[in-house]
Short mmCIF file of C-alpha atoms and ligand atoms in Angstrom, two decimals:
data_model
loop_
_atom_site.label_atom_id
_atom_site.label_comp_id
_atom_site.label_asym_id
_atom_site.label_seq_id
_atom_site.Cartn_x
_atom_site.Cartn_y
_atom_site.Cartn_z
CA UNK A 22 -11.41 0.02 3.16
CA UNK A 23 -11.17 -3.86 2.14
CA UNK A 24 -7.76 -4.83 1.54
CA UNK A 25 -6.18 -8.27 0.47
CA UNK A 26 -2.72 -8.76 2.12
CA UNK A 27 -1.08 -10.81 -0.03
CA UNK A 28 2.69 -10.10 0.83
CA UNK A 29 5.77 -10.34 -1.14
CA UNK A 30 9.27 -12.45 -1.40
CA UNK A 31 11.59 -11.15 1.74
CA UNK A 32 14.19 -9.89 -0.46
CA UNK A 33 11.59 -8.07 -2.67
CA UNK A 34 11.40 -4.91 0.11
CA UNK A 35 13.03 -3.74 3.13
CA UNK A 36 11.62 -4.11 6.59
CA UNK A 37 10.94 -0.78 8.07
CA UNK A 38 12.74 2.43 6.65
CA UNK A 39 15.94 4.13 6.99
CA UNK A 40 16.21 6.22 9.98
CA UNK A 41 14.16 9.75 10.05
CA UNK A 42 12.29 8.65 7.05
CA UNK A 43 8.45 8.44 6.84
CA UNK A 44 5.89 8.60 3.63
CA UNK A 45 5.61 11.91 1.98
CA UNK A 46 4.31 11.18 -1.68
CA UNK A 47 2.81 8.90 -3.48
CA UNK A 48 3.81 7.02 -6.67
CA UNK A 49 1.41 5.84 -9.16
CA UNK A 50 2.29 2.82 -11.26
CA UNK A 51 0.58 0.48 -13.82
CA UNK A 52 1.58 -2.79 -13.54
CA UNK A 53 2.05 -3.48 -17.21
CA UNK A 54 0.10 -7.34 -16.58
CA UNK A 55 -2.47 -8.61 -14.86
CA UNK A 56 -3.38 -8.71 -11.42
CA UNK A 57 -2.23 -12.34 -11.07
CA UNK A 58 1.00 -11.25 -13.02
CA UNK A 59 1.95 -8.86 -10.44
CA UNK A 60 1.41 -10.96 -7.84
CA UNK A 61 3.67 -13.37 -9.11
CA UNK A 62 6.39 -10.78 -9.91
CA UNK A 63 6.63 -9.22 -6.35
CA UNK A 64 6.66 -12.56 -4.81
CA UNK A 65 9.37 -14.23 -7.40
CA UNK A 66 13.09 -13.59 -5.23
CA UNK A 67 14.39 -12.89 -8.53
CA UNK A 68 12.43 -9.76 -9.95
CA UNK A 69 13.41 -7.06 -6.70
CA UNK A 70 10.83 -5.06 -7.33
CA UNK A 71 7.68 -4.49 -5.59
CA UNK A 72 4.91 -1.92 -4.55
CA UNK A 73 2.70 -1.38 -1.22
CA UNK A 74 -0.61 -1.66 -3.21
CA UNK A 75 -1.77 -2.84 -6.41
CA UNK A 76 -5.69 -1.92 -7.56
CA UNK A 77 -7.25 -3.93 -9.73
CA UNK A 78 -9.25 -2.72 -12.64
CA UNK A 79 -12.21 -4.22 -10.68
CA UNK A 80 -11.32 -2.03 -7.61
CA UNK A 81 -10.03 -4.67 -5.25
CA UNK A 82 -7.17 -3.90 -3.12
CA UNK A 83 -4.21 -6.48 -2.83
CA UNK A 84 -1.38 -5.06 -0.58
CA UNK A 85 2.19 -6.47 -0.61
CA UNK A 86 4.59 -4.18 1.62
CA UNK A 87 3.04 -2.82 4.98
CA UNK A 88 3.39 1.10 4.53
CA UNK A 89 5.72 1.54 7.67
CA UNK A 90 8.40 -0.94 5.32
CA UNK A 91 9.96 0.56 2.32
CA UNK A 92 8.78 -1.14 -1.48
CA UNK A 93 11.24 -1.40 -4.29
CA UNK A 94 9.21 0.22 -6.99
CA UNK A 95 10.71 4.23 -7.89
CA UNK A 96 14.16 3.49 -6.66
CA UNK A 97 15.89 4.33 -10.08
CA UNK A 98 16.36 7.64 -10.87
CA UNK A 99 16.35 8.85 -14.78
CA UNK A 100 15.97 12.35 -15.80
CA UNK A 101 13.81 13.14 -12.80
CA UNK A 102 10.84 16.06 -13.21
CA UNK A 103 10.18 16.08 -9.33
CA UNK A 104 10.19 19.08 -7.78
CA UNK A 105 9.43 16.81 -4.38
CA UNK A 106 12.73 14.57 -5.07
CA UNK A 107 15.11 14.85 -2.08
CA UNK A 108 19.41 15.99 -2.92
CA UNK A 109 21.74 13.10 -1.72
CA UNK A 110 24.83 14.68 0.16
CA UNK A 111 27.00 14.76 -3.04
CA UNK A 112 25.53 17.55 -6.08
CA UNK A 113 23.53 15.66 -8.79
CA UNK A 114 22.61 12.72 -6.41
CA UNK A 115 19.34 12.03 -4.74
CA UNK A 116 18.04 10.54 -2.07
CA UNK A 117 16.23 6.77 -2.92
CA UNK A 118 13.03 7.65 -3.97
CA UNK A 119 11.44 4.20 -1.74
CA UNK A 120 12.14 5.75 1.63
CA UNK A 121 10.02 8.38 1.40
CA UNK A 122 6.94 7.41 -0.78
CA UNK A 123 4.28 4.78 -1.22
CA UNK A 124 3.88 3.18 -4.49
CA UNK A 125 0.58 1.93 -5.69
CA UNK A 126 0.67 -0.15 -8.59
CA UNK A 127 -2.55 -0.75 -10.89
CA UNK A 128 -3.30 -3.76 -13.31
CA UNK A 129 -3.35 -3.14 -16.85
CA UNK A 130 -1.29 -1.70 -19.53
CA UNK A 131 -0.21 2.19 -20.19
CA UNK A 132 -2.58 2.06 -22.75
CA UNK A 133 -5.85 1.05 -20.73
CA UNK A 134 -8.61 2.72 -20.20
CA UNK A 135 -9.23 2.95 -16.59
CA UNK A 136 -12.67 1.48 -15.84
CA UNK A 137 -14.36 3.44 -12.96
CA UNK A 138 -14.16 0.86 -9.96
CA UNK A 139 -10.13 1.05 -10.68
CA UNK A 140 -10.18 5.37 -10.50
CA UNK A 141 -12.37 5.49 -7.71
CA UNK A 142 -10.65 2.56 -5.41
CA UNK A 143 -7.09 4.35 -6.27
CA UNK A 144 -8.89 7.59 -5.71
CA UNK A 145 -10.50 6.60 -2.06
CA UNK A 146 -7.20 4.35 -1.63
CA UNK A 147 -4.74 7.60 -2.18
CA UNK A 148 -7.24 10.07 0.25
CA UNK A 149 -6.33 7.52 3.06
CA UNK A 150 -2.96 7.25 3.08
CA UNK A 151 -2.80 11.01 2.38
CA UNK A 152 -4.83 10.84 5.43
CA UNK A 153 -3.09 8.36 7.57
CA UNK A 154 0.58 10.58 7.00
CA UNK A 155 -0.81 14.10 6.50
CA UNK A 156 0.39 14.00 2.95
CA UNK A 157 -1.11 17.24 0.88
CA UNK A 158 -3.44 16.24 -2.12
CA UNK A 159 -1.46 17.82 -5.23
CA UNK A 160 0.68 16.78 -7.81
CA UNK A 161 3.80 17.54 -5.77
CA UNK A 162 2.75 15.06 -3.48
CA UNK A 163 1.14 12.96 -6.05
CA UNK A 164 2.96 11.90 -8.69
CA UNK A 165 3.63 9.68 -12.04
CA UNK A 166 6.40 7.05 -11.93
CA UNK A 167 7.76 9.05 -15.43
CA UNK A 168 8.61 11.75 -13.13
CA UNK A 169 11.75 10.10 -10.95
CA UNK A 170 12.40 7.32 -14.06
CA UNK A 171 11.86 9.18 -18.04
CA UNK A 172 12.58 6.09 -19.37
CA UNK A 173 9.76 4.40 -18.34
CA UNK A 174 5.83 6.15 -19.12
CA UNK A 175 4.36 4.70 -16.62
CA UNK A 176 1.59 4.90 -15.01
CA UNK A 177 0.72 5.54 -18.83
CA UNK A 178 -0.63 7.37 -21.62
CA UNK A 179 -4.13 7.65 -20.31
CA UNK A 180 -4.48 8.35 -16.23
CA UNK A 181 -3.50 12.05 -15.71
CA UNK A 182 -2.31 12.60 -11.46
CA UNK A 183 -5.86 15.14 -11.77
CA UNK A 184 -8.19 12.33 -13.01
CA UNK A 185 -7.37 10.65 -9.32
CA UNK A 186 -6.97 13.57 -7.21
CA UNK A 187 -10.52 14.80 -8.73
CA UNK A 188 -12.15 11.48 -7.27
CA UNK A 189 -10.66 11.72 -3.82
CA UNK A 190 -13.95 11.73 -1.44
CA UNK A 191 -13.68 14.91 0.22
CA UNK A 192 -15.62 13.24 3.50
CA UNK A 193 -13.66 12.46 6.25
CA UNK A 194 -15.44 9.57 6.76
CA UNK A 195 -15.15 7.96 3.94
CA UNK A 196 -11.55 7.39 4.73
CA UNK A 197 -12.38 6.32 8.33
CA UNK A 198 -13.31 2.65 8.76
CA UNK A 199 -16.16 1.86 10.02
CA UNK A 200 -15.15 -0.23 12.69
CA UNK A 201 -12.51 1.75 15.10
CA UNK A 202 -12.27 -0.47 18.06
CA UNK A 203 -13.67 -4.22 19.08
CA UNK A 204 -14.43 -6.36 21.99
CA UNK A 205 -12.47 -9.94 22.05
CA UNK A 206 -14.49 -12.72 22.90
CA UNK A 207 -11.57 -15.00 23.64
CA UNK A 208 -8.08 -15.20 24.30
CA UNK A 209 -6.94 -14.10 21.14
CA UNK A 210 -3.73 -14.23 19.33
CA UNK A 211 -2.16 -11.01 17.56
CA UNK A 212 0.31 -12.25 14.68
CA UNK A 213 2.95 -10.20 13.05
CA UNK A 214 3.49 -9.33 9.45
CA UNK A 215 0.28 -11.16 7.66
CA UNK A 216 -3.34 -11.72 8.62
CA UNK A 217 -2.63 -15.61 8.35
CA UNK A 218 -1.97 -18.55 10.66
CA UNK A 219 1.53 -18.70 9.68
CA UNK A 220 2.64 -15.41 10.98
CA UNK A 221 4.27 -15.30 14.53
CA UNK A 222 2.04 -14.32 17.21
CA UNK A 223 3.72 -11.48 19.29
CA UNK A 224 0.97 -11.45 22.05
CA UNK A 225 -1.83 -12.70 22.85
CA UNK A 226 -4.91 -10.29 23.98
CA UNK A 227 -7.42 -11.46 26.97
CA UNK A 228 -11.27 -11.98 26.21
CA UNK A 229 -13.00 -8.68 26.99
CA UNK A 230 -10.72 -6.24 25.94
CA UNK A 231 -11.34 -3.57 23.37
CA UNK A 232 -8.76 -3.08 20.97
CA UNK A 233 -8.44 -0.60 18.56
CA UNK A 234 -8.62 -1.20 14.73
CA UNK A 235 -6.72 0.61 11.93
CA UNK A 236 -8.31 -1.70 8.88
CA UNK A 237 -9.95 -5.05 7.60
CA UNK A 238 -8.23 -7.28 5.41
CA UNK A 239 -9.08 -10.68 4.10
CA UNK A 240 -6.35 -13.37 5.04
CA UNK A 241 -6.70 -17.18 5.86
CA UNK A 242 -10.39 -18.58 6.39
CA UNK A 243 -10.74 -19.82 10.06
CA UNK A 244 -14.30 -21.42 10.75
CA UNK A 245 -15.45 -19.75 7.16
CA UNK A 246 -14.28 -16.06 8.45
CA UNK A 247 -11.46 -15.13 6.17
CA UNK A 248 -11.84 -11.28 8.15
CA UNK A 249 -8.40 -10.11 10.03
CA UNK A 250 -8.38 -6.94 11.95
CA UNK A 251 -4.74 -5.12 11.58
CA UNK A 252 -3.69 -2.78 14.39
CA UNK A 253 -1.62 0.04 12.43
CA UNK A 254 1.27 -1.51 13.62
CA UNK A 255 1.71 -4.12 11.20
CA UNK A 256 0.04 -6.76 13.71
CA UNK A 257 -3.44 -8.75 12.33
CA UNK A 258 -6.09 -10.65 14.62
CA UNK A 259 -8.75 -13.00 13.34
CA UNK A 260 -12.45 -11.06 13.34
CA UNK A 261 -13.75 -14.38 14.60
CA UNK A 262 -12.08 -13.94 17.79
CA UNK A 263 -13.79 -10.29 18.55
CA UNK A 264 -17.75 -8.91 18.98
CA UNK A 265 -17.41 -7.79 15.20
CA UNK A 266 -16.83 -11.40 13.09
ZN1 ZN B 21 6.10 2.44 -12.37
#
């Protein structure tokens, strides 16, 4: 699955998550403004808020928080309808939402349609996670923002949780990428955090090794290639650099 990493402000998410915490649900979101719009908001140090994903209503992919680091987007709690919502230590309190889900935003408004490419990408998008963390397909583990926060309708007045989970491809590949594992061709540099020249490089990996691949993303052109490879671990590598540009 194509994804854009496009990354957020530091202060916008938390690196990692709290001890003995992993992803158990996921939170759907509309962004209330465009694609553009969001990405502005969850990289502006000011707004605090951000989510792992955001699908556009043309079905791209743009992800902000790696899903191993906690996003700031279901961390108030209003009148929650959650069955899956976690008890703090002290009766009436809960657990923050953020350190045990993924939120996926969408662009548009609560009263959009959703146009097709936008259901099915959040549909295919939602099967792999689900996938990736053994996280059942139902509307326990699937859920509306509304349902932790009352105030707030989102992800809207149109989506219904079923309308997604109904377009989940049932095929395991389909969730698979295509490419699981690559050859370098050089000595090739693994960076941390972003599929971009900027990022730190944590190691570099000899020419003729074959290195296994999580997903693609698209990240900074080098030599016209703008293809990174990430590693699962939050690590990227330039496609140039392997038998699979
Ligand atoms: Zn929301």
């Amino acid at each position: 699955m194509l994804k854009t990493f496009v990354g957020c402000a530091a202060v916008n998410f938390r690196l990692g998550r709290p001890a003995g915490f992993q992803p158990e649900a996921i939170v759907i979101h509309i962004g209330e403004g465009s694609l553009r719009s969001i990405d502005m908001q969850f990289n502006d140090p000011n707004a605090r808020v951000s989510a792992h994903y955001c699908v556009s209503k043309s079905g791209d992919i743009r992800q902000y928080v790696d899903e191993k680091d906690t996003a700031f987007h279901a961390g108030t709690i209003d009148q929650p309808n959650w069955s899956g919502l976690k008890p703090g230590k002290t009766p009436g309190t809960f657990i923050n939402p953020n350190f045990y889900t993924i939120g996926i935003e969408h662009e548009g408004f609560a009263d959009d349609p959703w146009p097709d490419a936008q259901l099915a990408t959040s549909a295919a998008l939602v099967g792999e996670i689900a996938q990736r963390w053994k996280i059942p397909l139902d509307e326990v583990h699937v859920i509306r923002h509304h349902q932790i926060r009352f105030m707030k309708s989102c992800p809207g007045n149109v989506i219904k949780i079923a309308d997604i989970l109904g377009r989940i491809p049932s095929a395991a590949p389909a969730v698979t990428p295509a490419i699981t594992s690559v050859k370098t061709i050089n000595n090739l540099r693994v960076r941390a955090g972003s599929p971009s020249l900027g990022a730190p490089v944590v190691r570099t990996i000899p020419a003729q090794t074959m290195v296994a691949v999580d997903a693609v993303f698209l990240g900074d052109t080098v030599n016209g290639n703008n293809k990174w490879y990430s590693d699962g671990a939050g690590n990227f590598f330039w496609a140039g650099g392997t038998n699979q540009p």
